[in-house]
XYZ file of C-alpha atoms in Angstrom:
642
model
C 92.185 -174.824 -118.372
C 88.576 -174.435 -120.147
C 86.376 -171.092 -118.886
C 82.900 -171.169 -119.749
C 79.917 -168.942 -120.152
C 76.413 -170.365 -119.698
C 73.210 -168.606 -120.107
C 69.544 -169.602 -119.798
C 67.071 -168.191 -121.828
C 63.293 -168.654 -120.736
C 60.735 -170.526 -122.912
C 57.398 -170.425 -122.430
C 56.203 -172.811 -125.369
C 57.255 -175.549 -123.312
C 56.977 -177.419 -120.264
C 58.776 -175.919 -117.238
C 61.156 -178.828 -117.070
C 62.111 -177.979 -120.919
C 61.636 -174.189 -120.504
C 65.412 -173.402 -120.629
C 67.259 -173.099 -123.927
C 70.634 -174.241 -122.918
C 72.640 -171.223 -124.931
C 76.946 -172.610 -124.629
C 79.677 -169.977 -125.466
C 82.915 -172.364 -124.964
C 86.234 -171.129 -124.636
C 89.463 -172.835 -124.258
C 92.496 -171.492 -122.818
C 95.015 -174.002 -123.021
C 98.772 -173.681 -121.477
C 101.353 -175.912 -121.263
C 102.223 -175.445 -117.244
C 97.926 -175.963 -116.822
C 96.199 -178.434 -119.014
C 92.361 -178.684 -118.591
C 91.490 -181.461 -115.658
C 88.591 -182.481 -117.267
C 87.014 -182.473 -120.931
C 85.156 -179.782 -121.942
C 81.605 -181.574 -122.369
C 82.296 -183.130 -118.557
C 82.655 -179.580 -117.315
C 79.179 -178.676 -119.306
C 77.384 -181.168 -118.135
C 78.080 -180.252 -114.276
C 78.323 -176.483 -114.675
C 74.573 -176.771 -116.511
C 73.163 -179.032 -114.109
C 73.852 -177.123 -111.180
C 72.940 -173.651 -112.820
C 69.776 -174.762 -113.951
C 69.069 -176.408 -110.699
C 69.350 -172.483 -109.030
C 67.361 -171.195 -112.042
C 64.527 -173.795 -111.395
C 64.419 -172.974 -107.817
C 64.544 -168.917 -108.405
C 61.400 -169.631 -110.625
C 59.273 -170.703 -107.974
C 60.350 -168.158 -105.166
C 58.473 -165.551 -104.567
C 59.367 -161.798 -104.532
C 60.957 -160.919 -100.784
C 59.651 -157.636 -101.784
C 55.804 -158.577 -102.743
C 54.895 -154.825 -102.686
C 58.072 -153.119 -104.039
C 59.315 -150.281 -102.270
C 56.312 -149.136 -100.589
C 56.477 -152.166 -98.235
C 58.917 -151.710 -94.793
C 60.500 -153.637 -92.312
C 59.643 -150.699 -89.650
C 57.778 -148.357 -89.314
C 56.409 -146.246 -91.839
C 56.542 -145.880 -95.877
C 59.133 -144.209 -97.855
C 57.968 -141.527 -100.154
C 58.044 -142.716 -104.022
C 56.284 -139.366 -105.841
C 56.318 -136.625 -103.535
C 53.753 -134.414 -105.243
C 53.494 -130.837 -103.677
C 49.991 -129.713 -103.190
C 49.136 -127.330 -105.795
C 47.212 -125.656 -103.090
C 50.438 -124.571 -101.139
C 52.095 -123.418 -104.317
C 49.148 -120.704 -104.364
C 49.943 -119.334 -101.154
C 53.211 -118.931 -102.033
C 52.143 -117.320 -105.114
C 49.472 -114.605 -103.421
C 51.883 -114.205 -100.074
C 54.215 -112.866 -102.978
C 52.109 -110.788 -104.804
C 51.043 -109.086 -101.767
C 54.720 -108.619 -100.520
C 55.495 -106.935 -104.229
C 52.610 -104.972 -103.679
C 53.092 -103.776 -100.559
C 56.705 -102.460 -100.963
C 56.047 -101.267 -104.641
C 52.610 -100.096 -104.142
C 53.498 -98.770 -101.175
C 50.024 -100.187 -99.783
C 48.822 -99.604 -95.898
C 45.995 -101.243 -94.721
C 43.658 -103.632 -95.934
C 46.304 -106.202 -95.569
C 45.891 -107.487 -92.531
C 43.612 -110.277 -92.901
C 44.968 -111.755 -95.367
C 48.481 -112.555 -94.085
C 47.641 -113.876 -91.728
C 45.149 -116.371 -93.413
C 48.180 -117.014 -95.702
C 50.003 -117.911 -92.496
C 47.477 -119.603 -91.143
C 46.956 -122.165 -94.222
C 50.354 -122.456 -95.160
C 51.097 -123.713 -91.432
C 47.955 -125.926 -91.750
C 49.597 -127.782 -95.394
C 53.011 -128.498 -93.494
C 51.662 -129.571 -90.132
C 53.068 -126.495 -87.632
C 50.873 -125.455 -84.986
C 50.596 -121.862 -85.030
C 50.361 -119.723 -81.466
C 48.934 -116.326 -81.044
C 52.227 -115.098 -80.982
C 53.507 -116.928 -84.063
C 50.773 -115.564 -85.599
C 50.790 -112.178 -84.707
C 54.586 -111.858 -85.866
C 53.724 -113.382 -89.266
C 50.985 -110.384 -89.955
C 53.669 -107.909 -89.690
C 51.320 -105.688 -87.274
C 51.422 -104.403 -83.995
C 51.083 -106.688 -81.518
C 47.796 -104.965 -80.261
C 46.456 -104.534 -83.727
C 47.446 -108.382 -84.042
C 45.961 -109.546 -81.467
C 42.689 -107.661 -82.846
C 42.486 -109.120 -85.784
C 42.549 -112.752 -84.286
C 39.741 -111.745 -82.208
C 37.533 -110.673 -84.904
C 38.597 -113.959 -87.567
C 37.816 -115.931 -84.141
C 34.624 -114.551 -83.942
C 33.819 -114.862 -87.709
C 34.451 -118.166 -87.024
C 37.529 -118.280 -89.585
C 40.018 -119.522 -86.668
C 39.284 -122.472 -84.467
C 41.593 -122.479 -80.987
C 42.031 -125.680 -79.507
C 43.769 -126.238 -76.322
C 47.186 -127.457 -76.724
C 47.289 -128.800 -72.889
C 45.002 -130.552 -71.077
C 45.143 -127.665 -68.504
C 43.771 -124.869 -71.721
C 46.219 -122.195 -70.493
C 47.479 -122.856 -73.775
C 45.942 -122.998 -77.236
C 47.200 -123.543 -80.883
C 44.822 -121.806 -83.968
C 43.900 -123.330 -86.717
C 41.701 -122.145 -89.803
C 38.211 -123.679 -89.640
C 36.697 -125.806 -92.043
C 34.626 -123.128 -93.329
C 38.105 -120.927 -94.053
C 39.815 -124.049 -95.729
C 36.327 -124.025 -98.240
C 36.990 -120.248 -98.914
C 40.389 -120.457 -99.474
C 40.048 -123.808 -101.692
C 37.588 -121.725 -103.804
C 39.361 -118.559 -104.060
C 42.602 -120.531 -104.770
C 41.072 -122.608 -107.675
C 39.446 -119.512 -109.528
C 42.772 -117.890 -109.194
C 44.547 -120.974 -110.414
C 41.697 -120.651 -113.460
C 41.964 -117.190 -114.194
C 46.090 -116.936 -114.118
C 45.942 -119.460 -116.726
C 42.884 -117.819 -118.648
C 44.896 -114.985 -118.629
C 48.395 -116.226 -119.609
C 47.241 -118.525 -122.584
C 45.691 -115.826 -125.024
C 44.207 -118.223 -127.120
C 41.308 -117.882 -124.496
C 38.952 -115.178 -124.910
C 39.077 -112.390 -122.714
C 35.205 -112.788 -121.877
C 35.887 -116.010 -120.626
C 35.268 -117.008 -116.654
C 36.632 -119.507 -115.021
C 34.553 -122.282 -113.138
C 32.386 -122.405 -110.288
C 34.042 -124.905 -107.747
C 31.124 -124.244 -105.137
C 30.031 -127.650 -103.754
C 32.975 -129.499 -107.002
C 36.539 -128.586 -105.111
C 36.994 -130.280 -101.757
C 38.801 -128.325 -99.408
C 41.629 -129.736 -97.270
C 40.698 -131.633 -93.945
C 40.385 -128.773 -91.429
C 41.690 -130.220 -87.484
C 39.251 -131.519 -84.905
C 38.388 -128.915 -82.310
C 39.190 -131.431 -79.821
C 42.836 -133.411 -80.167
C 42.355 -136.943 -79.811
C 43.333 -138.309 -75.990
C 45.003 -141.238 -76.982
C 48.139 -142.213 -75.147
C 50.700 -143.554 -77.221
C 49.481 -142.351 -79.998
C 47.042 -143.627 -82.935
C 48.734 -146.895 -83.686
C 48.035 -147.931 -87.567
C 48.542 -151.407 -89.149
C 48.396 -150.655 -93.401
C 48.859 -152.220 -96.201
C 51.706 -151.330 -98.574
C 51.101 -149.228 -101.698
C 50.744 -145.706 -102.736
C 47.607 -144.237 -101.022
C 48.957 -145.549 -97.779
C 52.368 -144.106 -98.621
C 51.030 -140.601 -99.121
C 49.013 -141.028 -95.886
C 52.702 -141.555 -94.152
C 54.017 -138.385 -96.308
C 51.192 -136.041 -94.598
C 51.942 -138.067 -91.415
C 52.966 -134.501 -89.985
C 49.528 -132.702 -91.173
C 47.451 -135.416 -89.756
C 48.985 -135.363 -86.611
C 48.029 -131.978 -86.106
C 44.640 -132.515 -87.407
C 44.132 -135.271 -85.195
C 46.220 -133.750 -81.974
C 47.803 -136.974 -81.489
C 51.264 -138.768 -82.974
C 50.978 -141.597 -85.488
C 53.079 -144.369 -85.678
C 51.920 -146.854 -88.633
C 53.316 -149.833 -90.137
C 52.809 -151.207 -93.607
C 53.177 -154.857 -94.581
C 52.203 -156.790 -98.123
C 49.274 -158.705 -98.511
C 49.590 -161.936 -97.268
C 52.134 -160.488 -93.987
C 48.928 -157.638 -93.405
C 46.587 -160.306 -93.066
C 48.680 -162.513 -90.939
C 49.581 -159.816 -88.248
C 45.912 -158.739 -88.208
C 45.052 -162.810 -87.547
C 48.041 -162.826 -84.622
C 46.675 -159.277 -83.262
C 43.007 -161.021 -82.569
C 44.314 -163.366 -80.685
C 45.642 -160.736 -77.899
C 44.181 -160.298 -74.781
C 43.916 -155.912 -76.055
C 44.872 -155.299 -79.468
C 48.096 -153.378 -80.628
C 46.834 -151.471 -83.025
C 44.103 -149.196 -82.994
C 43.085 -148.924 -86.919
C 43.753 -151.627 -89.809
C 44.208 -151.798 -92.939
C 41.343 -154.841 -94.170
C 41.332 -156.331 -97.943
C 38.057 -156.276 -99.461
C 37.451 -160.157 -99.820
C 38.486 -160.707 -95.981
C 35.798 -159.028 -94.563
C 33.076 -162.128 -93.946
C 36.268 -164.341 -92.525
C 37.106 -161.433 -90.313
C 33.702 -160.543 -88.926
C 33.055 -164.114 -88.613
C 35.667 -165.136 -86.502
C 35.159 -161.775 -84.182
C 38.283 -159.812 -85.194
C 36.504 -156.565 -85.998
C 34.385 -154.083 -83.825
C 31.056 -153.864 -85.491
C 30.424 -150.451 -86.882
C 27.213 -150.334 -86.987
C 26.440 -147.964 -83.356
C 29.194 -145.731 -83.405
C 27.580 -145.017 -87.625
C 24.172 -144.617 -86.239
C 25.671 -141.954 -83.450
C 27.720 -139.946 -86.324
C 26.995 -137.632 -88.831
C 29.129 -140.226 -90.825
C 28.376 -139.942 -95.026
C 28.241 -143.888 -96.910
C 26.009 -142.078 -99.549
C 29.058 -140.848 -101.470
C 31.316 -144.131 -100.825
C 31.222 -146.306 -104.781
C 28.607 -148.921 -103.290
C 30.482 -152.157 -104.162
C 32.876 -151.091 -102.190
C 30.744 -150.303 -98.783
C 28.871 -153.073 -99.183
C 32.096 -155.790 -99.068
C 33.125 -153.884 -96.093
C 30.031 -154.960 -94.108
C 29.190 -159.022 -93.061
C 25.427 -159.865 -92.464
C 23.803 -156.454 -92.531
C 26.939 -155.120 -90.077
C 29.251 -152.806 -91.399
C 32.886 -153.263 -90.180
C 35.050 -151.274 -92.376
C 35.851 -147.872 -93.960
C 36.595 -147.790 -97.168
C 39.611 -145.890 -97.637
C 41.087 -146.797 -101.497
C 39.092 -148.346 -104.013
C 41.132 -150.191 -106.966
C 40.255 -151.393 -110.374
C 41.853 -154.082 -111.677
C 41.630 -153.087 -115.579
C 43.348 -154.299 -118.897
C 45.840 -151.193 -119.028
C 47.343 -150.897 -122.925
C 49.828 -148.804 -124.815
C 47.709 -146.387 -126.549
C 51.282 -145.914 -128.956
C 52.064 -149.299 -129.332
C 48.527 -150.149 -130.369
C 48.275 -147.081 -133.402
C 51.791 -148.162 -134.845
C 50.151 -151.588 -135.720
C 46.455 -149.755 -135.987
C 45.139 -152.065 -133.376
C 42.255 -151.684 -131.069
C 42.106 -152.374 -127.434
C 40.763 -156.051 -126.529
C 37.762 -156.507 -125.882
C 37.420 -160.430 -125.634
C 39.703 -163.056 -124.998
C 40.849 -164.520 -128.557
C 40.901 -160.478 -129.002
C 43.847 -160.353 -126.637
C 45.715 -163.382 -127.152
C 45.752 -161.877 -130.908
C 47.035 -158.133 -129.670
C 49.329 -159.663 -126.820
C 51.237 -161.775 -130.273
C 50.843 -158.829 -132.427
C 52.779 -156.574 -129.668
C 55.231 -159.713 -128.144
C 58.954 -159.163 -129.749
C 62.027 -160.761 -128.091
C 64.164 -158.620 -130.003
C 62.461 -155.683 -129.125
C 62.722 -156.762 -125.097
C 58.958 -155.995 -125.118
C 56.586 -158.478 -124.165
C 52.497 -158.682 -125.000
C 51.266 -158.843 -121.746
C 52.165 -158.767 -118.312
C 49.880 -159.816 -115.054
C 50.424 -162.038 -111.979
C 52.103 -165.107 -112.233
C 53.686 -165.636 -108.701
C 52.912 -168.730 -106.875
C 50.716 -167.612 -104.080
C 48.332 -165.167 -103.556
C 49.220 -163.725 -106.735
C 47.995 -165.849 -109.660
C 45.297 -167.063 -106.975
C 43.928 -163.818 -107.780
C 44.583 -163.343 -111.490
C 42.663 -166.818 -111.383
C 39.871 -165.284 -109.884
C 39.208 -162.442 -111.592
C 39.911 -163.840 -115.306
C 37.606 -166.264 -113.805
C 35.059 -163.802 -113.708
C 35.585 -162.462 -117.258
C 34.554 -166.101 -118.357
C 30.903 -165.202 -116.730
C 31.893 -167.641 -113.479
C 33.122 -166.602 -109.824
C 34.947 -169.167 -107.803
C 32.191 -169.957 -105.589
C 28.787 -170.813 -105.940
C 27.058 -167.426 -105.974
C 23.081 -166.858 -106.643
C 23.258 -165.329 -110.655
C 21.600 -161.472 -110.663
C 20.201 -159.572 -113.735
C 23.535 -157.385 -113.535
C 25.926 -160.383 -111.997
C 26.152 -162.241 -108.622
C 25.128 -161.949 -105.457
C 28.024 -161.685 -102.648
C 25.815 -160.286 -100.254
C 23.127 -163.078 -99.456
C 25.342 -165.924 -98.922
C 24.512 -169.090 -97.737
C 26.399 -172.229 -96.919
C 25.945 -173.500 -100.157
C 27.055 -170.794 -101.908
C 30.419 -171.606 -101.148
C 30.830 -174.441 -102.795
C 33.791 -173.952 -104.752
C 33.870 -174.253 -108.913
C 36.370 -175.322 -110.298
C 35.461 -177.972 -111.790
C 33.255 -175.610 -114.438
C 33.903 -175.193 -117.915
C 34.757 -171.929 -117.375
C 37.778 -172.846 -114.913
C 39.077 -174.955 -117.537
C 39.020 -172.105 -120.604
C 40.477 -169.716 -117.616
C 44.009 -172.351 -117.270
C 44.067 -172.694 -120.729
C 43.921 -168.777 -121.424
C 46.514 -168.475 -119.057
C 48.639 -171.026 -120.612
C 48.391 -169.537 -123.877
C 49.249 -165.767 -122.495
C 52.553 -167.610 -120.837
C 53.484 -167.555 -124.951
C 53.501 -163.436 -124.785
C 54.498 -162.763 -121.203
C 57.795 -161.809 -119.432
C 60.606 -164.821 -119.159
C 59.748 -163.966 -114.907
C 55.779 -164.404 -115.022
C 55.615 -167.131 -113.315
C 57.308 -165.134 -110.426
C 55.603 -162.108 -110.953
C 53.524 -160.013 -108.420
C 50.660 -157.263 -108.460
C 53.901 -154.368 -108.553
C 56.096 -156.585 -111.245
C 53.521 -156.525 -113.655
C 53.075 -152.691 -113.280
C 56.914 -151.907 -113.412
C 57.228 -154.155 -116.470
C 54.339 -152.122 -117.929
C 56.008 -148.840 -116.702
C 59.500 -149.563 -117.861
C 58.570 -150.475 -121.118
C 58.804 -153.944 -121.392
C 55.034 -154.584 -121.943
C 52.771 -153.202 -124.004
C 49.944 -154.386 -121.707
C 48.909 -155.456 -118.420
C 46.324 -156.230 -116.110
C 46.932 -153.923 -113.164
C 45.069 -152.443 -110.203
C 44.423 -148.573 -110.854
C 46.296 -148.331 -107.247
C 49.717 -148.858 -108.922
C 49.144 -146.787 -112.049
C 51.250 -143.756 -110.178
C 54.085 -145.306 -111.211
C 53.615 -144.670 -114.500
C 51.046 -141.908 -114.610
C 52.831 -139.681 -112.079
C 56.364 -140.605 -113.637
C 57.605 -138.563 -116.922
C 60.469 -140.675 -117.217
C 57.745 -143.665 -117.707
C 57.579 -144.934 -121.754
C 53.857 -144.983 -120.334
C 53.109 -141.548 -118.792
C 50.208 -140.043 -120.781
C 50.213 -142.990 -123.210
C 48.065 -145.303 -121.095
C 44.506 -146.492 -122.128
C 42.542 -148.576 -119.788
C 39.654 -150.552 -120.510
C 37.289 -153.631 -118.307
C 38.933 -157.012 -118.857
C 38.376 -158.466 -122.054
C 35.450 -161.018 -121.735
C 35.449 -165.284 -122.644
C 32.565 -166.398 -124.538
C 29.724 -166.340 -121.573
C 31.066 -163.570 -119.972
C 30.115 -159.982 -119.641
C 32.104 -156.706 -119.131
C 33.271 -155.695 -115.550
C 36.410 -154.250 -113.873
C 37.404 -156.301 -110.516
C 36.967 -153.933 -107.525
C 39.629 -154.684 -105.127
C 40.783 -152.129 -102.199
C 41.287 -151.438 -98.681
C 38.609 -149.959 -95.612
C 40.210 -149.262 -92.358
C 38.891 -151.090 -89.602
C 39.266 -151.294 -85.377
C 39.946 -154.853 -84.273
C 37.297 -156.350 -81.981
C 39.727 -156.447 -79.216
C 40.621 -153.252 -78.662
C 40.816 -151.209 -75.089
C 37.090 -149.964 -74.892
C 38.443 -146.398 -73.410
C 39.640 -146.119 -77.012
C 36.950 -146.198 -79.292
C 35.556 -143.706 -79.404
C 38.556 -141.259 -80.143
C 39.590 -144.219 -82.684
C 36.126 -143.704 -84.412
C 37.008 -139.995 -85.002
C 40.338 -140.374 -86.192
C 38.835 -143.533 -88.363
C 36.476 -141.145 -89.893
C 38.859 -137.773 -90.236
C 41.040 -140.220 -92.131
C 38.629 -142.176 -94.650
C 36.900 -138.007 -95.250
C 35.899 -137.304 -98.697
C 38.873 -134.000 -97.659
C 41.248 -136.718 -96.523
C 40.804 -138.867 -99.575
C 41.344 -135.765 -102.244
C 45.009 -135.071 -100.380
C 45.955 -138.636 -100.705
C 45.570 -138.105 -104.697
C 46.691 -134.978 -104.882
C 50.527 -136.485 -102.680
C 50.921 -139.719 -104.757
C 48.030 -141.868 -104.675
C 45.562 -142.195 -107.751
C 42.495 -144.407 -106.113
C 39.733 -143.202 -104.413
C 36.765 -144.968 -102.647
C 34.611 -141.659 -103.079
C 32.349 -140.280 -106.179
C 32.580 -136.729 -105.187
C 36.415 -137.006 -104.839
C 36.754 -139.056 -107.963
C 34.671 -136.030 -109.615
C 36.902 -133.512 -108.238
C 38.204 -130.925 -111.064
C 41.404 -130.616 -109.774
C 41.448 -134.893 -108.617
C 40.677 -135.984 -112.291
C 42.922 -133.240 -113.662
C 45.595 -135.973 -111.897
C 45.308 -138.739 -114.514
C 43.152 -139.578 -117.373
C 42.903 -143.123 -115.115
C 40.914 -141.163 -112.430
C 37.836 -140.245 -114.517
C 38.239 -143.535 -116.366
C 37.470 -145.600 -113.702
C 34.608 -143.282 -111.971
C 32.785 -143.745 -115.631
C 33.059 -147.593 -115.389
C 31.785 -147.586 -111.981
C 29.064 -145.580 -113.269
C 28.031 -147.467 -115.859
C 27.938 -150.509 -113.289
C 31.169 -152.500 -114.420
C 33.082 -151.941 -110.987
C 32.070 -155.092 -109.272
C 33.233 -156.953 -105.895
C 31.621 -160.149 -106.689
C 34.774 -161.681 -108.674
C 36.377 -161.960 -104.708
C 33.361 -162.018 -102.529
C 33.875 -161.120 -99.211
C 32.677 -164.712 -97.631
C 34.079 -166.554 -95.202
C 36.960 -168.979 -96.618
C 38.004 -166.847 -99.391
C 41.667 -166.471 -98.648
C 41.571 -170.592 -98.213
C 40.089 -170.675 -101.910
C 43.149 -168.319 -103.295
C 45.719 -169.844 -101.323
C 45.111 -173.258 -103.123
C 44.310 -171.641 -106.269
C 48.200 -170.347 -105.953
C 49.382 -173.463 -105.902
C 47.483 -175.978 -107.962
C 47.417 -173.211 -110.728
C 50.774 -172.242 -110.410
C 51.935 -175.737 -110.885
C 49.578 -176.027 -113.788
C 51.438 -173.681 -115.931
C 54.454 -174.930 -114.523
C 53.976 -178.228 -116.029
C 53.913 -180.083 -112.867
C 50.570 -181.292 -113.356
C 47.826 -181.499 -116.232
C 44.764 -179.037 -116.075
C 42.170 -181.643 -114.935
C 44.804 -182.689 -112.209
C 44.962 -179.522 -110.797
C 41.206 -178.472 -110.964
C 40.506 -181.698 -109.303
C 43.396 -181.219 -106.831
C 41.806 -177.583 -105.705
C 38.383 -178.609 -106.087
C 38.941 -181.155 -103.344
C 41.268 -178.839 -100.521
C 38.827 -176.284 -100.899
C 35.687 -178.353 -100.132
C 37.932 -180.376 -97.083
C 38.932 -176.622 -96.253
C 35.618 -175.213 -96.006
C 33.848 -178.369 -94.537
C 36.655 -178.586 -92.479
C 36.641 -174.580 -90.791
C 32.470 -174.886 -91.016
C 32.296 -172.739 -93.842
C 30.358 -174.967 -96.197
């Protein structure tokens, strides 16, 4: 009988229906009890068929993981980079030292203080509770000279007790906020002189930094736990800064005095279950996780509480949030979010790759198309570029934002001397345009990057595009900064430390900026009114400039916060960190290529699909321009929008 091995190699240089070489390795095994049944070019001709009938179809499905593995069925994220606080690694350190020098030093007195502080902050990192008692057997003293010395720290204000029953005949102690900014402090100049002192290349007369008012301490606990029964309940999206949130679920519970029980979904499921959640009679959740651009559909439509009183009542800082980012969490004057991760979506490059052929990053787009061939080598397994091609949300949003580069956004938004407006928005501003020139050169940049892209681009998502970049098998990508930990935190990466970044490269009109995309915690509108106002504090504790630092510093490399972003020890993290804090500086970060209007996600779900079938050869460019221009103005007309 015949056995035969068919393969299908993508090609991108032609239409999808002709995108498949057809590569045949025949071979016959003919015996005289078993002739073949049927000729060899019959059993081709079916076997072919039906395989490239699956391999059409797998083209166009999307990923059932849209947010690799940081998205969960359940509840709660699985840890990808555990990083341990180097924080905790100092206590260890000094509760050594002193140990040594106690036994060998044979030291009395003097001592006291500072074990228990060591205690004290060690217990506060990993999320125990710590009793007088615990506490007093940790110093080593007598229990009367114990008890003492937590008296007089209590009065110095260096322990806070909080009652650990609603009764108060019990209380758990915690170091105070103004003992976490010591400690911070005297653990980073110790950090700074150990290494002064071990590399001798320094000179002796050298002192390490002031961090007064530069290193953020850790969050220090409320001196009231939260009264919420069943706990906070937290609806996230999927990716790392909400992943390290779960990993210190422990630390915040304690901080907050109350369990935690969050859930994390990918984009398009977040949105959906915060759409079903509105339409409760009292809400299920108490905090969620809202994208950027959905912020004028979801205050529209009454899904959020408006922030706006419970800010005005608070000492609550917005001076230090990056302003693009505060400002698309708010609808008509109203904020209704917390920012709590602030992304860049940036042209991310192979600083290797680039020397060997002495190239320079892109800057424009005929500079890129002429890197992405230069770097593109089948034989190599290495592709130019890599960015979102999945049907869907995905290349809705690549659309968008290269969109932008061209010097257009998607809707009809009043031109600024720096950009667009996104704040003053009226109904016809959202006209959509895609019938501009500029949507035109966008689909045919795209179709030309489809030469020097992965054979699975037209399936790829926001975490495919990264992993391609991290494995290896591109030497550039757009990506949002709030995936780079998988290459920046990861050795094993042909990436890690090798990674430029740089604002996406600009069409002919355009003008540089970097995408701002992200995530602000928000409470929905309907939630029980005996919970707000512990839901505000927890809201806050959580999006802290304290809070934000220990999300980067346990796997999470985006922050929505200058003075976190600024941190010594936060930009120490990743060259990536300090990259995009200078662009946002320097007024590139922008929120205007997604405004957050009202009909946005309408305007990216049909950009997924006439775009996506665009490149897919389904349909010519002015068909599918047309085609979207149309739903979206029926869309918008049709929800009141425009």
């Amino acid at each position: 009988m015949s056995s035969l091995d068919i393969s299908l190699r993508p090609r991108h240089d032609f239409p999808f229906w002709l995108k498949y070489d057809l590569t045949l390795e025949v071979k016959l095994f003919r015996s005289a009890t078993h002739p073949a049944k049927m000729s060899t070019l019959d059993t081709i001709c079916r076997m072919s068929k039906k395989t490239f009938a699956r391999r059409a179809r797998h083209a166009n499905r999307p990923s059932a993981r849209p947010e690799g593995p940081y998205e969960t069925e359940g509840q709660g994220v699985t840890s990808g980079y555990p990083i341990r606080d180097e924080q905790i690694r100092f206590v260890d350190f000094v509760a050594r030292l002193y140990e040594d020098a106690e036994s060998l030093l044979q030291l009395s007195g003097g001592q006291r203080e500072m074990r228990m502080i060591l205690y004290l902050v060690t217990c506060h990192f990993d999320g125990i509770p710590v009793t007088s008692s615990s506490l007093a057997a940790a110093s080593g003293l007598t229990y009367g000279t114990a008890r003492r010395t937590i008296d007089a720290l209590t009065q110095r204000g260096s322990i806070v007790r909080r009652d650990k029953t609603a009764s108060g005949r019990t209380q758990t102690l915690h170091p105070s906020d103004e003992l976490l900014k010591q400690w911070r402090h005297f653990a980073y100049r110790g950090q700074a002189s150990m290494k002064i002192t071990i590399n001798r290349s320094e000179k002796r007369r050298h002192k390490p930094p002031d961090p007064a008012g530069v290193v953020l301490p850790p969050p220090a606990v409320l001196k009231t736990k939260l009264s919420l029964g069943r706990g906070l309940r937290v609806l996230v999206h999927a990716d790392p800064t909400f992943m390290a949130m779960q990993n210190l679920k422990r630390q915040f519970e304690m901080i907050l005095g109350t369990t935690i029980n969050s859930r994390a979904h990918s984009i398009d499921r977040l949105r959906s279950e915060i759409v079903e959640n509105s339409k409760l009679e009292v809400s299920k959740f108490d905090i969620v996780a809202v994208d950027l651009p959905w912020f004028g559909e979801m205050a529209s439509a009454n899904r959020l509480l408006p922030l706006g009183p419970l800010i005005a009542e608070s000492d609550f800082d917005q001076a230090d949030i990056y302003p693009d980012a505060l400002t698309s969490s708010s609808w008509q004057g109203m904020q209704y979010g917390v920012p709590i991760m602030t992304s860049a979506e940036l042209l991310v490059y192979r600083e290797d790759l680039l020397a060997e052929k002495n190239m320079q990053p892109p800057k424009t787009i005929k500079q890129t198309l002429s890197t992405a061939r230069a770097m593109h080598s089948r034989k190599d397994n290495i592709a130019g570029i890599a960015w979102n091609g999945g049907r869907g949300t995905p290349i809705g949003h690549t659309f968008l934002m290269v969109m932008s580069a061209f010097g257009q956004p998607v809707l009809n938004l009043n031109q600024t001397a720096d950009g667009f407006d996104a704040v003053r928005v009226s109904p016809e501003n959202l006209e959509p345009m895609f019938h501009t020139p500029a949507a035109r050169e966008t689909v045919e940049y795209l179709e030309e990057l489809l030469h020097f892209s992965p054979p699975e681009i037209l399936r790829m998502n926001w975490y495919d595009r990264a992993l391609a970049f991290a494995e290896g098998r591109a030497a550039m990508a757009y990506s949002h900064s709030l995936l780079a930990p998988i290459y920046e935190l990861d050795p094993a990466s042909p990436a890690h430390q090798k990674t430029g970044y740089a604002p996406h490269p600009t069409g002919p009109l355009g003008r540089t900026i970097v995408p701002m995309g992200g995530y602000s915690l928000a409470i929905p509108a309907n939630i029980d009114p005996d919970r707000i106002g512990d839901v505000w504090l927890a809201l806050q504790t959580m999006t802290s400039a304290s809070s934000a630092k220990l999300y980067l510093t346990n796997g999470s490399l985006s922050s929505p916060r200058v003075s976190v972003s600024r941190d010594p020890e936060v930009s120490a993290l990743s060259p990536m960190v300090s990259a995009v804090d200078r662009l946002a500086a320097q007024g590139y970060l922008r929120a205007w290529p997604r405004p957050s209007v009202p009909g946005i996600s309408d305007v990216v779900a049909v950009a997924g699909e006439e775009i996506h079938d665009i490149l897919r050869g389904d349909k010519t460019i002015k068909q599918g321009l047309e085609a979207a221009q149309n739903r979206v103005v029926s869309l918008m007309h049709s929800r009141g929008f425009g």
